[in-house]
Coordinates of C-alpha atoms in Angstrom, one line a residue:
X1358 CA -19.0 -35.5 11.4
X1359 CA -16.0 -33.8 9.9
X1360 CA -16.5 -30.1 9.2
X1361 CA -16.0 -29.4 5.5
X1362 CA -17.1 -27.0 2.8
X1363 CA -17.2 -27.0 -1.0
X1364 CA -17.6 -24.0 -3.3
X1365 CA -18.5 -23.4 -6.9
X1366 CA -18.9 -20.5 -9.3
X1367 CA -16.9 -18.2 -11.5
X1368 CA -15.7 -14.6 -11.2
X1369 CA -18.2 -13.3 -13.7
X1370 CA -20.7 -16.2 -13.7
X1371 CA -24.2 -16.3 -12.3
X1372 CA -22.8 -16.4 -8.8
X1373 CA -21.0 -18.3 -6.1
X1374 CA -22.1 -21.3 -4.1
X1375 CA -21.0 -22.6 -0.7
X1376 CA -22.1 -25.8 0.9
X1377 CA -21.0 -26.2 4.5
X1378 CA -21.4 -29.6 6.1
X1379 CA -20.9 -30.7 9.7
X1380 CA -22.1 -27.6 11.7
X1381 CA -23.8 -28.7 14.9
X1382 CA -27.5 -28.2 15.3
X1383 CA -28.5 -25.1 17.3
X1384 CA -25.7 -22.7 16.3
X1385 CA -27.1 -19.1 16.3
X1386 CA -26.7 -17.6 12.7
X1387 CA -28.1 -14.3 11.7
X1388 CA -28.1 -13.5 8.0
X1389 CA -27.4 -9.8 8.7
X1390 CA -24.1 -10.9 10.4
X1391 CA -23.2 -12.8 7.4
X1392 CA -23.9 -9.8 5.2
X1393 CA -21.8 -7.5 7.4
X1394 CA -19.0 -10.0 7.3
X1395 CA -19.0 -10.2 3.5
X1396 CA -19.1 -6.4 3.4
X1397 CA -15.9 -6.2 5.4
X1398 CA -14.2 -8.3 2.6
X1399 CA -15.1 -5.6 0.1
X1400 CA -13.4 -2.9 2.3
X1401 CA -10.2 -1.1 1.7
X1402 CA -8.9 2.0 -0.1
X1403 CA -7.4 0.9 -3.4
X1404 CA -10.0 -1.7 -4.4
X1405 CA -11.0 -1.7 -8.0
X1406 CA -14.3 -0.9 -9.6
X1407 CA -15.5 -4.4 -9.2
X1408 CA -15.8 -4.1 -5.5
X1409 CA -17.7 -0.9 -5.8
X1410 CA -20.1 -2.7 -8.0
X1411 CA -20.6 -6.0 -6.2
X1412 CA -23.2 -6.0 -3.4
X1413 CA -22.6 -9.7 -2.4
X1414 CA -26.3 -10.3 -2.3
X1415 CA -26.5 -13.5 -0.1
X1416 CA -29.2 -16.2 -0.1
X1417 CA -29.4 -19.0 2.5
X1418 CA -30.9 -22.0 0.8
X1419 CA -30.8 -24.6 3.5
X1420 CA -29.5 -25.8 6.9
X1421 CA -30.6 -22.7 8.9
X1422 CA -34.1 -22.3 10.3
X1423 CA -35.4 -19.5 12.5
X1424 CA -31.8 -18.2 13.0
X1425 CA -30.3 -21.5 14.0
X1426 CA -28.5 -24.3 12.2
X1427 CA -30.5 -27.6 11.9
X1428 CA -27.6 -30.0 11.5
X1429 CA -28.2 -30.3 7.8
X1430 CA -25.7 -29.0 5.3
X1431 CA -25.9 -25.2 4.9
X1432 CA -26.3 -24.0 1.4
X1433 CA -25.5 -20.3 0.6
X1434 CA -25.3 -18.5 -2.7
X1435 CA -23.9 -15.0 -3.6
X1436 CA -25.0 -13.2 -6.7
X1437 CA -22.6 -11.7 -9.2
X1438 CA -24.0 -8.3 -10.3
X1439 CA -22.5 -8.4 -13.8
X1440 CA -23.9 -11.8 -14.8
X1441 CA -26.3 -10.6 -17.4
X1442 CA -23.5 -8.6 -19.1
X1443 CA -21.3 -11.7 -19.1
X1444 CA -24.0 -14.3 -20.0
X1445 CA -23.2 -14.2 -23.7
X1446 CA -19.5 -15.2 -22.9
X1447 CA -20.1 -17.6 -20.0
X1448 CA -23.5 -19.2 -20.5
X1449 CA -23.3 -22.9 -19.6
X1450 CA -25.4 -23.9 -22.6
X1451 CA -24.4 -21.7 -25.5
X1452 CA -22.0 -18.8 -25.8
X1453 CA -22.1 -16.1 -28.5
X1454 CA -19.1 -16.7 -30.7
X1455 CA -18.3 -13.0 -31.3
X1456 CA -18.5 -12.1 -27.6
X1457 CA -16.5 -15.1 -26.6
X1458 CA -13.7 -14.2 -29.1
X1459 CA -13.6 -10.6 -27.7
X1460 CA -13.3 -11.9 -24.1
X1461 CA -10.8 -14.6 -24.9
X1462 CA -7.5 -14.5 -23.0
X1463 CA -4.4 -15.8 -24.8
X1464 CA -1.7 -13.7 -23.2
X1465 CA -1.0 -15.0 -19.7
X1466 CA -0.4 -12.7 -16.8
X1467 CA 2.8 -13.3 -14.8
X1468 CA 1.9 -14.1 -11.2
X1469 CA -1.5 -15.5 -12.0
X1470 CA -2.8 -19.1 -12.6
X1471 CA -3.3 -18.3 -16.4
X1472 CA -0.4 -20.2 -17.9
X1473 CA -0.2 -23.1 -15.5
X1474 CA -3.9 -23.7 -15.7
X1475 CA -3.9 -23.5 -19.5
X1476 CA -1.2 -26.2 -19.7
X1477 CA -2.8 -28.4 -17.1
X1478 CA -6.3 -28.4 -18.5
X1479 CA -5.5 -27.9 -22.2
X1480 CA -7.2 -24.5 -22.5
X1481 CA -6.1 -22.0 -25.2
X1482 CA -8.7 -19.5 -23.9
X1483 CA -7.4 -18.7 -20.4
X1484 CA -10.8 -17.2 -19.6
X1485 CA -11.6 -20.7 -18.4
X1486 CA -8.7 -20.5 -15.9
X1487 CA -9.0 -17.0 -14.5
X1488 CA -12.7 -17.2 -14.0
X1489 CA -12.3 -19.8 -11.3
X1490 CA -8.8 -18.9 -10.1
X1491 CA -10.0 -15.4 -9.4
X1492 CA -10.0 -14.1 -5.8
X1493 CA -13.7 -13.5 -6.3
X1494 CA -14.1 -17.1 -5.1
X1495 CA -13.0 -16.1 -1.6
X1496 CA -16.4 -14.5 -1.1
X1497 CA -17.7 -18.1 -0.7
X1498 CA -14.8 -19.1 1.5
X1499 CA -15.6 -16.1 3.7
X1500 CA -19.2 -17.3 4.1
X1501 CA -18.0 -20.7 5.2
X1502 CA -15.6 -19.0 7.7
X1503 CA -18.3 -16.7 9.0
X1504 CA -20.5 -19.8 9.7
X1505 CA -17.6 -21.4 11.5
X1506 CA -17.2 -18.1 13.4
X1507 CA -20.8 -18.4 14.6
X1508 CA -19.9 -21.8 16.1
X1509 CA -16.8 -20.3 17.8
X1510 CA -18.8 -17.5 19.3
X1511 CA -20.9 -20.1 21.1
X1512 CA -17.8 -21.3 23.0
X1513 CA -16.2 -17.9 23.6
X1514 CA -13.4 -18.2 20.9
X1515 CA -12.7 -15.0 18.9
X1516 CA -10.8 -14.6 15.7
X1517 CA -9.6 -11.1 14.6
X1518 CA -7.2 -9.5 12.1
X1519 CA -5.2 -6.3 11.6
X1520 CA -3.1 -5.0 8.8
X1521 CA 0.5 -4.5 9.7
X1522 CA 2.1 -3.1 6.5
X1523 CA 1.3 -1.9 3.0
X1524 CA 3.8 -1.2 0.3
X1525 CA 6.7 -1.1 2.8
X1526 CA 5.0 1.2 5.3
X1527 CA 4.6 -0.5 8.7
X1528 CA 2.6 -0.2 11.9
X1529 CA 2.7 -2.1 15.2
X1530 CA 0.1 -4.8 16.1
X1531 CA -2.9 -3.7 18.2
X1532 CA -1.8 -3.4 21.8
X1533 CA -5.2 -3.0 23.5
X1534 CA -8.8 -4.0 23.2
X1535 CA -9.6 -0.5 21.9
X1536 CA -7.0 -0.8 19.2
X1537 CA -8.3 -4.2 18.1
X1538 CA -11.8 -2.7 17.9
X1539 CA -10.4 0.1 15.8
X1540 CA -8.6 -2.3 13.5
X1541 CA -11.8 -4.4 12.9
X1542 CA -13.7 -1.2 12.1
X1543 CA -11.1 0.4 10.0
X1544 CA -11.5 0.5 6.2
X1545 CA -7.8 -0.5 5.9
X1546 CA -7.7 -2.8 8.9
X1547 CA -5.5 -0.4 10.9
X1548 CA -5.4 -0.1 14.6
X1549 CA -4.2 3.6 14.4
X1550 CA -5.5 6.6 12.3
X1551 CA -1.9 7.6 11.6
X1552 CA -1.1 4.3 10.0
X1553 CA -4.4 4.4 8.0
X1554 CA -3.4 7.8 6.6
X1555 CA 0.1 6.7 5.7
X1556 CA -1.1 3.6 4.0
X1557 CA -3.7 5.5 2.1
X1558 CA -1.0 7.8 0.8
X1559 CA 1.1 4.9 -0.4
X1560 CA -1.9 3.4 -2.2
X1561 CA -2.6 6.7 -3.9
X1562 CA 1.0 6.9 -5.1
X1563 CA 0.7 3.4 -6.5
X1564 CA -2.6 4.2 -8.3
X1565 CA -1.0 7.3 -9.9
X1566 CA 1.9 5.2 -11.2
X1567 CA -0.4 2.4 -12.3
X1568 CA 1.2 -0.1 -9.9
X1569 CA 0.0 -2.4 -7.1
X1570 CA 1.0 -3.0 -3.5
X1571 CA 1.3 -5.9 -1.1
X1572 CA 1.7 -6.1 2.6
X1573 CA 1.3 -8.1 5.8
X1574 CA -1.5 -8.7 8.3
X1575 CA -1.9 -10.4 11.7
X1576 CA -4.5 -12.9 12.7
X1577 CA -5.3 -13.4 16.4
X1578 CA -7.2 -16.2 18.1
X1579 CA -8.2 -15.9 21.7
X1580 CA -10.2 -18.1 24.1
X1581 CA -8.6 -21.4 23.2
X1582 CA -7.4 -23.8 25.9
X1583 CA -4.2 -25.8 25.6
X1584 CA -4.4 -29.0 23.6
X1585 CA -6.5 -28.1 20.6
X1586 CA -4.9 -29.9 17.7
X1587 CA -2.5 -32.9 18.0
X1588 CA 1.1 -34.0 17.7
X1589 CA 0.1 -37.6 16.8
X1590 CA 0.1 -37.2 13.0
X1591 CA 1.4 -34.6 10.7
X1592 CA -2.0 -33.7 9.2
X1593 CA -3.5 -33.1 12.6
X1594 CA -1.0 -30.5 13.7
X1595 CA -3.0 -27.3 14.1
X1596 CA -0.1 -25.0 13.0
X1597 CA 0.2 -26.8 9.7
X1598 CA -3.6 -26.7 9.1
X1599 CA -3.8 -23.0 9.8
X1600 CA -0.8 -22.2 7.6
X1601 CA -2.2 -24.3 4.8
X1602 CA -5.6 -22.6 4.9
X1603 CA -4.1 -19.1 4.9
X1604 CA -1.5 -19.9 2.2
X1605 CA -4.4 -21.1 0.0
X1606 CA -5.7 -17.5 -0.2
X1607 CA -4.8 -16.0 -3.6
X1608 CA -1.7 -13.8 -3.4
X1609 CA -0.5 -15.1 0.0
X1610 CA 3.2 -16.0 -0.2
X1611 CA 4.2 -16.7 3.3
X1612 CA 2.8 -17.4 6.8
X1613 CA 4.6 -17.3 10.1
X1614 CA 3.4 -18.3 13.6
X1615 CA 4.4 -16.2 16.5
X1616 CA 7.9 -14.7 16.0
X1617 CA 8.2 -17.0 13.0
X1618 CA 11.2 -16.3 10.8
X1619 CA 12.8 -14.1 13.4
X1620 CA 13.3 -17.1 15.6
X1621 CA 15.9 -18.4 13.1
X1622 CA 18.2 -15.6 14.2
X1623 CA 18.0 -16.2 17.9
X1624 CA 19.7 -18.7 20.2
X1625 CA 17.4 -21.3 21.8
X1626 CA 17.8 -19.6 25.2
X1627 CA 16.0 -16.6 23.8
X1628 CA 13.6 -18.2 21.3
X1629 CA 11.4 -20.1 23.6
X1630 CA 8.8 -19.2 26.2
X1631 CA 9.8 -20.1 29.7
X1632 CA 7.4 -21.7 32.1
X1633 CA 7.4 -20.6 35.7
X1634 CA 5.1 -21.0 38.8
X1635 CA 2.2 -18.5 39.0
X1636 CA 2.0 -18.6 42.8
X1637 CA -1.4 -20.3 42.7
X1638 CA -0.3 -23.9 42.2
X1639 CA -0.2 -23.5 38.5
X1640 CA 2.1 -22.2 35.8
X1641 CA 2.5 -19.2 33.5
X1642 CA 4.5 -18.2 30.4
X1643 CA 7.2 -15.5 30.3
X1644 CA 6.6 -14.7 26.7
X1645 CA 4.7 -15.8 23.6
X1646 CA 7.3 -16.2 20.9
X1647 CA 5.6 -19.5 19.8
X1648 CA 2.4 -17.6 18.9
X1649 CA 0.3 -19.9 21.1
X1650 CA 1.2 -23.1 19.2
X1651 CA 3.7 -25.8 20.3
X1652 CA 4.0 -29.3 19.0
X1653 CA 1.0 -28.9 16.7
X1654 CA -1.3 -27.9 19.6
X1655 CA -2.5 -24.7 21.3
X1656 CA -0.6 -24.0 24.5
X1657 CA -3.2 -21.7 26.1
X1658 CA -1.6 -18.4 24.9
X1659 CA -3.0 -16.1 22.2
X1660 CA -2.6 -17.7 18.8
X1661 CA -0.8 -15.3 16.5
X1662 CA -0.2 -15.7 12.8
X1663 CA 1.3 -13.2 10.3
X1664 CA 0.9 -13.6 6.5
X1665 CA 2.4 -11.7 3.6
X1666 CA 0.5 -10.9 0.4
X1667 CA 2.3 -10.1 -2.8
X1668 CA 1.4 -7.1 -4.9
X1669 CA -1.6 -8.0 -7.2
X1670 CA -0.2 -9.2 -10.5
X1671 CA -3.0 -7.7 -12.6
X1672 CA -1.3 -4.5 -13.7
X1673 CA -2.5 -1.5 -15.7
X1674 CA 1.0 -1.4 -17.2
X1675 CA 1.2 -5.1 -18.1
X1676 CA 4.4 -7.2 -17.8
X1677 CA 5.9 -9.0 -20.8
X1678 CA 4.1 -12.1 -21.9
X1679 CA 3.6 -14.4 -24.9
X1680 CA 0.5 -14.9 -27.0
X1681 CA 0.0 -18.7 -26.7
X1682 CA -1.9 -18.8 -30.0
X1683 CA 0.8 -17.1 -32.1
X1684 CA 4.0 -17.4 -30.0
X1685 CA 4.6 -13.7 -30.4
X1686 CA 6.0 -11.5 -27.6
X1687 CA 3.2 -9.3 -26.2
X1688 CA 2.1 -7.5 -23.1
X1689 CA 0.1 -9.6 -20.6
X1690 CA -3.6 -9.5 -20.7
X1691 CA -5.3 -6.7 -18.8
X1692 CA -8.2 -7.5 -16.5
X1693 CA -9.9 -5.1 -14.1
X1694 CA -8.2 -5.3 -10.7
X1695 CA -7.3 -3.7 -7.4
X1696 CA -4.3 -1.5 -6.5
X1697 CA -4.2 -3.1 -3.0
X1698 CA -6.2 -5.9 -1.5
X1699 CA -4.3 -6.6 1.7
X1700 CA -7.2 -5.5 4.0
X1701 CA -9.6 -7.8 2.1
X1702 CA -7.1 -10.7 2.3
X1703 CA -6.9 -10.1 6.1
X1704 CA -10.7 -10.6 6.3
X1705 CA -10.5 -13.8 4.2
X1706 CA -7.7 -15.0 6.5
X1707 CA -9.9 -14.4 9.6
X1708 CA -12.5 -16.6 8.0
X1709 CA -10.1 -19.4 7.0
X1710 CA -8.5 -19.4 10.5
X1711 CA -12.0 -19.6 12.0
X1712 CA -12.8 -22.5 9.8
X1713 CA -9.7 -24.4 10.8
X1714 CA -10.2 -23.8 14.5
X1715 CA -13.9 -24.7 14.3
X1716 CA -12.9 -27.9 12.5
X1717 CA -10.4 -28.9 15.1
X1718 CA -12.8 -28.1 17.9
X1719 CA -15.6 -30.2 16.4
X1720 CA -13.2 -33.1 15.8
X1721 CA -12.2 -33.0 19.5
X1722 CA -15.5 -32.4 21.2
X1723 CA -18.2 -33.7 18.8
X1724 CA -20.5 -31.8 16.5
X1725 CA -24.1 -33.1 16.5
X1726 CA -25.6 -30.5 18.9
X1727 CA -24.1 -27.2 20.0
X1728 CA -25.3 -27.6 23.6
X1729 CA -23.4 -30.8 23.9
X1730 CA -20.3 -29.3 22.3
X1731 CA -20.5 -26.2 24.5
X1732 CA -20.7 -28.4 27.6
X1733 CA -17.8 -30.6 26.7
X1734 CA -15.7 -27.7 25.7
X1735 CA -16.4 -25.9 29.0
X1736 CA -15.6 -29.1 31.0
X1737 CA -12.3 -29.3 29.1
X1738 CA -11.5 -25.6 29.7
X1739 CA -12.2 -26.0 33.4
X1740 CA -10.1 -29.2 33.7
X1741 CA -7.1 -27.7 31.8
X1742 CA -7.5 -24.5 33.7
X1743 CA -7.2 -26.2 37.1
X1744 CA -4.1 -28.1 35.9
X1745 CA -2.4 -25.0 34.3
X1746 CA -3.5 -22.1 36.5
X1747 CA -4.1 -23.7 39.8
X1748 CA -6.5 -22.1 42.4
X1749 CA -6.4 -19.0 44.6

């Protein structure tokens, strides 16, 4: 069974739905862990009033019984706290004409899906576009990724993220287990208190000037043996699948693996990771410029991806736009938004990376029962370990 998920729902609609298909039976899933994971997505200084309002109340409808997956599709819903307020505008059966007119969007926001979506689907009220294109939908993506993460936990694979920069200010990646734990617990995803304070100050300055900030974050995957993914076909290459999943997150404008774009400025003699004997009959790497991925497959090193998020395009001082109903030059539509959502995007990227890794693992080792998958995965880890690392 191929691992896949579908989502539905609008930003201010009744709620969000996620259906996850293909999880093996027997995976340990605790609802409280899902709630904590969703709460991390709401984190971050600089989030707007919406995130302070939303509680992301989660309901599991199917596919999990007594804390374990059954092998059936998992259905999960997340409530939107403001649904009753927005019901007159977004009711599926009948909308109130006056309220609908007040909430209509005819002045597209540069940097959003508003204009392209209106042209594609023939909408003159871009409310129909922004409700689905909103990053609110990533709450459902995060649930799918959290479920995938439960599978990965069963086989000892860990996905983590850390914020590296906000608004031009930078910090180094986590360099120890303690720093990774700090980053995962930090409200801004920072490994160091000094960076968190500096980023907070930059966000405060942006709020005061009614502007927004972007930044970068790092995703780390540990516990993977070599050979996950494939070079056989373009769409099975794990690096491409990971990059596509993270690029799909609203606001993400670039993804690099390992040293990424910096490799373009190095000679080949310095860009690649030498392989030398480890003294035990196996091999080891001298570096990890490749970020754990070569030829579309894992190579046994830590998988490292960095992504860049643009500043949020919903501005309190709107950019120039055009009213599509009149053709007049106007300011872009104003919608409630965040000053900075880089820490939240990092959490969503963790979820999407977990999803892609779990999909690749289930494709390679089977996915009917977690005990079967766990055994096959362990056998493969042991076999590749003997080949690569040798014995004492």
